[in-house]
GROMACS .gro file of C-alpha atoms in nm:
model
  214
    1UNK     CA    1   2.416  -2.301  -6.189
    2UNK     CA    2   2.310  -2.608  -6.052
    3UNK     CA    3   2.588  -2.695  -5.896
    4UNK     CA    4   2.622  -2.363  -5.721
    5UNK     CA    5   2.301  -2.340  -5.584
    6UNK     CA    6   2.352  -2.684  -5.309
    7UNK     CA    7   2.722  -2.538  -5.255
    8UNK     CA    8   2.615  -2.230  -5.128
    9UNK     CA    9   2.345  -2.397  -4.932
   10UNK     CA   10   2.630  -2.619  -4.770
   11UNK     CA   11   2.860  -2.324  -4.721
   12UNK     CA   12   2.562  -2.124  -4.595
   13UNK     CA   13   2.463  -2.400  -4.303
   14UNK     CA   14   2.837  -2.465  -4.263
   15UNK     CA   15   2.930  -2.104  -4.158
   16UNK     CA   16   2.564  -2.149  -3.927
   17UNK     CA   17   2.668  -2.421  -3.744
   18UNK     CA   18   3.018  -2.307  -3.700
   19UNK     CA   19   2.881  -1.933  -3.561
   20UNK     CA   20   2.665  -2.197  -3.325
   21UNK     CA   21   2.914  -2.288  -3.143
   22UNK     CA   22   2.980  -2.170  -2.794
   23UNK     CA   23   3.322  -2.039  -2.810
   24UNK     CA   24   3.364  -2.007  -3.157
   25UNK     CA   25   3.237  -1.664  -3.197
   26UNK     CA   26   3.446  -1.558  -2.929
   27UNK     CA   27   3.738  -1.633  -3.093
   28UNK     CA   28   3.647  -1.527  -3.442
   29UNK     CA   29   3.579  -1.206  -3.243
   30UNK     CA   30   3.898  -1.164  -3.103
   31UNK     CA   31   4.105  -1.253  -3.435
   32UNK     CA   32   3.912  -1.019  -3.594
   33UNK     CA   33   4.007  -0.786  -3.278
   34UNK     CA   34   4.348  -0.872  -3.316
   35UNK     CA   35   4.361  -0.797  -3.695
   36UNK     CA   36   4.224  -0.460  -3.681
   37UNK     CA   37   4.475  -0.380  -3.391
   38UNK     CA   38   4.786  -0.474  -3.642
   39UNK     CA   39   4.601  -0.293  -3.911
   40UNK     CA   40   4.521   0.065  -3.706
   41UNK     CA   41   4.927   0.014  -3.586
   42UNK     CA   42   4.989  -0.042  -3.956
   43UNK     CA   43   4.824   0.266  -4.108
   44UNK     CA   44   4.925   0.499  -3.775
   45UNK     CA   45   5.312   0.434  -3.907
   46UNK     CA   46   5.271   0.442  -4.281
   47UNK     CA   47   5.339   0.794  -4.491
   48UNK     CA   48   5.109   0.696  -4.786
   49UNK     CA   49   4.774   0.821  -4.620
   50UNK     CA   50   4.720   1.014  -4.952
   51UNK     CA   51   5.001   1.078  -5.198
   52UNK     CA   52   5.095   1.259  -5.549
   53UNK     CA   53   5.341   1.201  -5.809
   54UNK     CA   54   5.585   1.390  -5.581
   55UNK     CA   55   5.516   1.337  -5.258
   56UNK     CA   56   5.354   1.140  -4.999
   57UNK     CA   57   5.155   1.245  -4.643
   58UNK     CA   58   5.124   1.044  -4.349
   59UNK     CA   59   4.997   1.105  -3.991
   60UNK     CA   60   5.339   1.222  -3.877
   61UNK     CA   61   5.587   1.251  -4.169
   62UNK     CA   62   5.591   1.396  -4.542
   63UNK     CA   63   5.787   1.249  -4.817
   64UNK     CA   64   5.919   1.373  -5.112
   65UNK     CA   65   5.978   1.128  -5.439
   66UNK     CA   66   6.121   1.330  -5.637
   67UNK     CA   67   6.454   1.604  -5.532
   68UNK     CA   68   6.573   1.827  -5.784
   69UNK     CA   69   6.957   1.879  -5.833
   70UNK     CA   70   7.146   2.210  -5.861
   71UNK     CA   71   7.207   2.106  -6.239
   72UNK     CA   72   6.821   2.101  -6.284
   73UNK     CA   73   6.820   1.699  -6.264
   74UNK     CA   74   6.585   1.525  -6.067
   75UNK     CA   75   6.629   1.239  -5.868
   76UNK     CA   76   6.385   0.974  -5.697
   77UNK     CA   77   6.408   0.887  -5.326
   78UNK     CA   78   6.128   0.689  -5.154
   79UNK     CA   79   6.270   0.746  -4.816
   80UNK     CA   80   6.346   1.097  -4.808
   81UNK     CA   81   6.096   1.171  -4.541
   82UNK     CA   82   6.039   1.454  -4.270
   83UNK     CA   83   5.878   1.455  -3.929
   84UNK     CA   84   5.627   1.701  -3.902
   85UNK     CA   85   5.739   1.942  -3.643
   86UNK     CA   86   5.413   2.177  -3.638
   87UNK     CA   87   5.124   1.975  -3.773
   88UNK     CA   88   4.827   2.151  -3.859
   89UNK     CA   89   4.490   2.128  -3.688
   90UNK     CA   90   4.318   1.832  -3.851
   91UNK     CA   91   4.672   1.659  -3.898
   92UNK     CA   92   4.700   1.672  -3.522
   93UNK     CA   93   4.341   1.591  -3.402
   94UNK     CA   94   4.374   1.292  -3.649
   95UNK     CA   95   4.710   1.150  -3.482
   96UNK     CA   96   4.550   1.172  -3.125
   97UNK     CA   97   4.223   1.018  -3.279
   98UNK     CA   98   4.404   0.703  -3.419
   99UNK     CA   99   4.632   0.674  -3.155
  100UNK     CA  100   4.325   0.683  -2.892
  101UNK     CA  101   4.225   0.428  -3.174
  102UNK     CA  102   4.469   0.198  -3.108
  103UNK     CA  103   4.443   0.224  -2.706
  104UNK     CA  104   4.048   0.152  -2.718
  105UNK     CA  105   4.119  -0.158  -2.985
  106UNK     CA  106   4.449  -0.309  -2.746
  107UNK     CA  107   4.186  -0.297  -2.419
  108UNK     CA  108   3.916  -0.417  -2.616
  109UNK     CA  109   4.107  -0.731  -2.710
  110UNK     CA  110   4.224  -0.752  -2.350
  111UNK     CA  111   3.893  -0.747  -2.158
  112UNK     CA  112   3.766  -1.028  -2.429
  113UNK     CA  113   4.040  -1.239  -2.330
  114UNK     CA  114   3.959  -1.229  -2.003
  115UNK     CA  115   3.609  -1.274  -2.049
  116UNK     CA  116   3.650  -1.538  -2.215
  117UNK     CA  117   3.877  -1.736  -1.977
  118UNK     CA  118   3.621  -1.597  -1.679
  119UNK     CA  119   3.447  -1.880  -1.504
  120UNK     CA  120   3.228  -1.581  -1.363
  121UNK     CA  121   2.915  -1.585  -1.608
  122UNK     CA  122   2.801  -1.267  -1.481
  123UNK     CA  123   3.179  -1.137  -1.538
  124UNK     CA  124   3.137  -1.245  -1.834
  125UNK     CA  125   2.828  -1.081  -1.950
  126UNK     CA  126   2.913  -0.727  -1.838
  127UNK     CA  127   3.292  -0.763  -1.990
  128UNK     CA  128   3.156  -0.860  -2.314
  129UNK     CA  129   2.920  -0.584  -2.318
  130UNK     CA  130   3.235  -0.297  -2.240
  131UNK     CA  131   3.411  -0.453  -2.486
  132UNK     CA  132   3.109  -0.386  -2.708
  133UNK     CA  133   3.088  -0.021  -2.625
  134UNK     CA  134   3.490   0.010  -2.623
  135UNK     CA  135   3.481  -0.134  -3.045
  136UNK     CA  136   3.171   0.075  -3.046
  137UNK     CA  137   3.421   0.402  -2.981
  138UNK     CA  138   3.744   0.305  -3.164
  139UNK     CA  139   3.526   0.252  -3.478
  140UNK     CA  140   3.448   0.596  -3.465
  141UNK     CA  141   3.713   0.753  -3.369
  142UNK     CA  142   3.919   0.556  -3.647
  143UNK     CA  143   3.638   0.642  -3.865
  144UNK     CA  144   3.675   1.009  -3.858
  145UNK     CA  145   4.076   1.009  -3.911
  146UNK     CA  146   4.013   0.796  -4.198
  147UNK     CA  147   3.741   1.028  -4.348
  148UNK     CA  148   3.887   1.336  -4.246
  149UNK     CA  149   4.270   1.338  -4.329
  150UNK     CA  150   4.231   1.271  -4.649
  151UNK     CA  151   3.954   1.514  -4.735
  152UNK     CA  152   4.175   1.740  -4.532
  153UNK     CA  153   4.489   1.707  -4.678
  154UNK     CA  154   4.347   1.705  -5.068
  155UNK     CA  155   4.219   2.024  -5.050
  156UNK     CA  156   4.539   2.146  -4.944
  157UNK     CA  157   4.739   1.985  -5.227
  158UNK     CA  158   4.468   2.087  -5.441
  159UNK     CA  159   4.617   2.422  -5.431
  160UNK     CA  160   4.883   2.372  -5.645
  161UNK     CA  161   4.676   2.241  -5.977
  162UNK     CA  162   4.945   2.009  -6.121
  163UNK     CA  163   4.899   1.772  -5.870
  164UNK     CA  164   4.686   1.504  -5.895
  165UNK     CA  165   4.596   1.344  -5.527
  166UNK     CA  166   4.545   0.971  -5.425
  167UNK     CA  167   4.473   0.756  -5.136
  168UNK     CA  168   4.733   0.576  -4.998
  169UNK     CA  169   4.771   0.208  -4.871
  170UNK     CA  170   4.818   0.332  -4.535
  171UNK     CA  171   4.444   0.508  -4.572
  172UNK     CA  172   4.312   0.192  -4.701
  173UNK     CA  173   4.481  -0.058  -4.463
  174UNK     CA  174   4.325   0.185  -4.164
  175UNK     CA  175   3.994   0.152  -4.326
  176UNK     CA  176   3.985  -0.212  -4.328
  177UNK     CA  177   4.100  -0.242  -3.984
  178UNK     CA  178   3.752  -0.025  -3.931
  179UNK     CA  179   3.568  -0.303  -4.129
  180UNK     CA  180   3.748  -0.587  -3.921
  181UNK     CA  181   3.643  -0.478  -3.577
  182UNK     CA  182   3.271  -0.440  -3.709
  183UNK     CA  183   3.305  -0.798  -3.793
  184UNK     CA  184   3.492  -0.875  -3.419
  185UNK     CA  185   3.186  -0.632  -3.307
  186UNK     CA  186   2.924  -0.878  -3.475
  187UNK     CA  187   3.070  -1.175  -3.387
  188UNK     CA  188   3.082  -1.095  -3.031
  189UNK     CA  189   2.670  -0.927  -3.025
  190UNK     CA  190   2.556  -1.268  -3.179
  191UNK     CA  191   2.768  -1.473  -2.917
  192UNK     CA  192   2.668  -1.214  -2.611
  193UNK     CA  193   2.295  -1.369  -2.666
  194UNK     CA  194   2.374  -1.711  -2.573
  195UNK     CA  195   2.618  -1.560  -2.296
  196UNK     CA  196   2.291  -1.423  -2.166
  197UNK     CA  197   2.086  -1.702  -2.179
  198UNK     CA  198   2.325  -1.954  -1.969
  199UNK     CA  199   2.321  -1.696  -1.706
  200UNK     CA  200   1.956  -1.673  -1.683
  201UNK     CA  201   1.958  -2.050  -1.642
  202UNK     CA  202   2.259  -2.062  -1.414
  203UNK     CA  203   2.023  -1.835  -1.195
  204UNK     CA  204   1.743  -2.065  -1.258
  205UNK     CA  205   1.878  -2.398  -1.133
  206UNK     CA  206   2.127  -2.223  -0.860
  207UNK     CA  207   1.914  -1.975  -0.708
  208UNK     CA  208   2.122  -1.767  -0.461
  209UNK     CA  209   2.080  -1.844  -0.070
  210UNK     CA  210   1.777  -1.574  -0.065
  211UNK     CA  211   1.559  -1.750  -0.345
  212UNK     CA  212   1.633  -2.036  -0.126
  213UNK     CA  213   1.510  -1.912   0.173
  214UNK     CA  214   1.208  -1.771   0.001
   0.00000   0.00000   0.00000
């Protein structure tokens, strides 16, 4: 216990002086970005968003473990998936949700990167603060296909009672790409603050030609 106690004070003022840092932040916030981006792309193409002993659902195809012969045997296939030709309403509004997902995340990460190379301070400032708003959006949108599918799609497996339903990795992986861009989100408020205040100085010691004048 004793021992503990001055570690976590060490890793506690480590991870302080580290988030101190001027660009450090920044870059946390766009790994994070970056992760979440791989992860939405990840659970958009996985069929295991929620899945049974039989069969699985994803955004765009169903699979079914289990095919039974003409002799009454049954064989397993992982792989023996279908696209879904006419999806139904909440399978549909889900796809375009995560997609638009995806979009918001991939120009998110893009205006950061610029931002960050900017030698424009003020740039700087209002990029950060779209790509704030545009995290802001793809959380939520991401947010509802990961709450809704699945609520969605178990009450319509529910129907048949000897199924049992479960999430899938895909569901899970999409969910922590929602918890990875509210840490690029948080990185990137704590770092806009500084951003902020080395503009105000900028201003300060290089007044523009009118405060000049004046």
């Amino acid at each position: 216990m004793f021992v503990l106690v001055p570690f976590y004070r060490i890793l506690l003022h480590l991870i302080t002086h580290i988030c101190s840092q001027p660009i450090i932040p920044k870059v946390l916030s766009l790994l994070s970005g970056i992760i979440s981006l791989l992860l939405f792309a990840m659970g958009a193409a996985g069929t295991s968003w929620i899945y049974t002993t039989n069969y699985r659902f994803g955004l765009f195809q169903e699979c079914a473990n289990i095919i039974s012969g003409s002799d009454g045997t049954q064989t397993h296939f992982w792989d023996n998936c279908d696209t879904v030709i006419e999806p139904e309403w909440y399978r549909l509004l889900c796809t375009v949700f995560d997609l638009l997902a995806i979009l918001l995340t991939l120009i998110g990460i893009f205006m950061l990167a610029v931002g960050m190379i900017s030698l424009n301070v003020k740039r700087k400032t209002i990029m950060y603060k779209v790509v704030l708003v545009d995290f802001a959006l793809a959380f939520i949108v991401m947010a509802v296909t990961v709450i809704l599918f699945p609520i969605q799609m178990s009450e319509k497996i529910r129907d048949e009672p000897s199924e049992k339903v479960y999430v899938g990795w895909s569901c899970i992986v999409s969910a922590v790409g929602c918890l990875m861009l509210i840490t690029a989100t948080i990185f990137l408020t704590v770092d806009r603050k500084s951003e902020e205040i080395t503009y105000r100085e900028t201003i300060h010691r290089f007044p523009g030609p009118t405060e000049e004048e004046g």
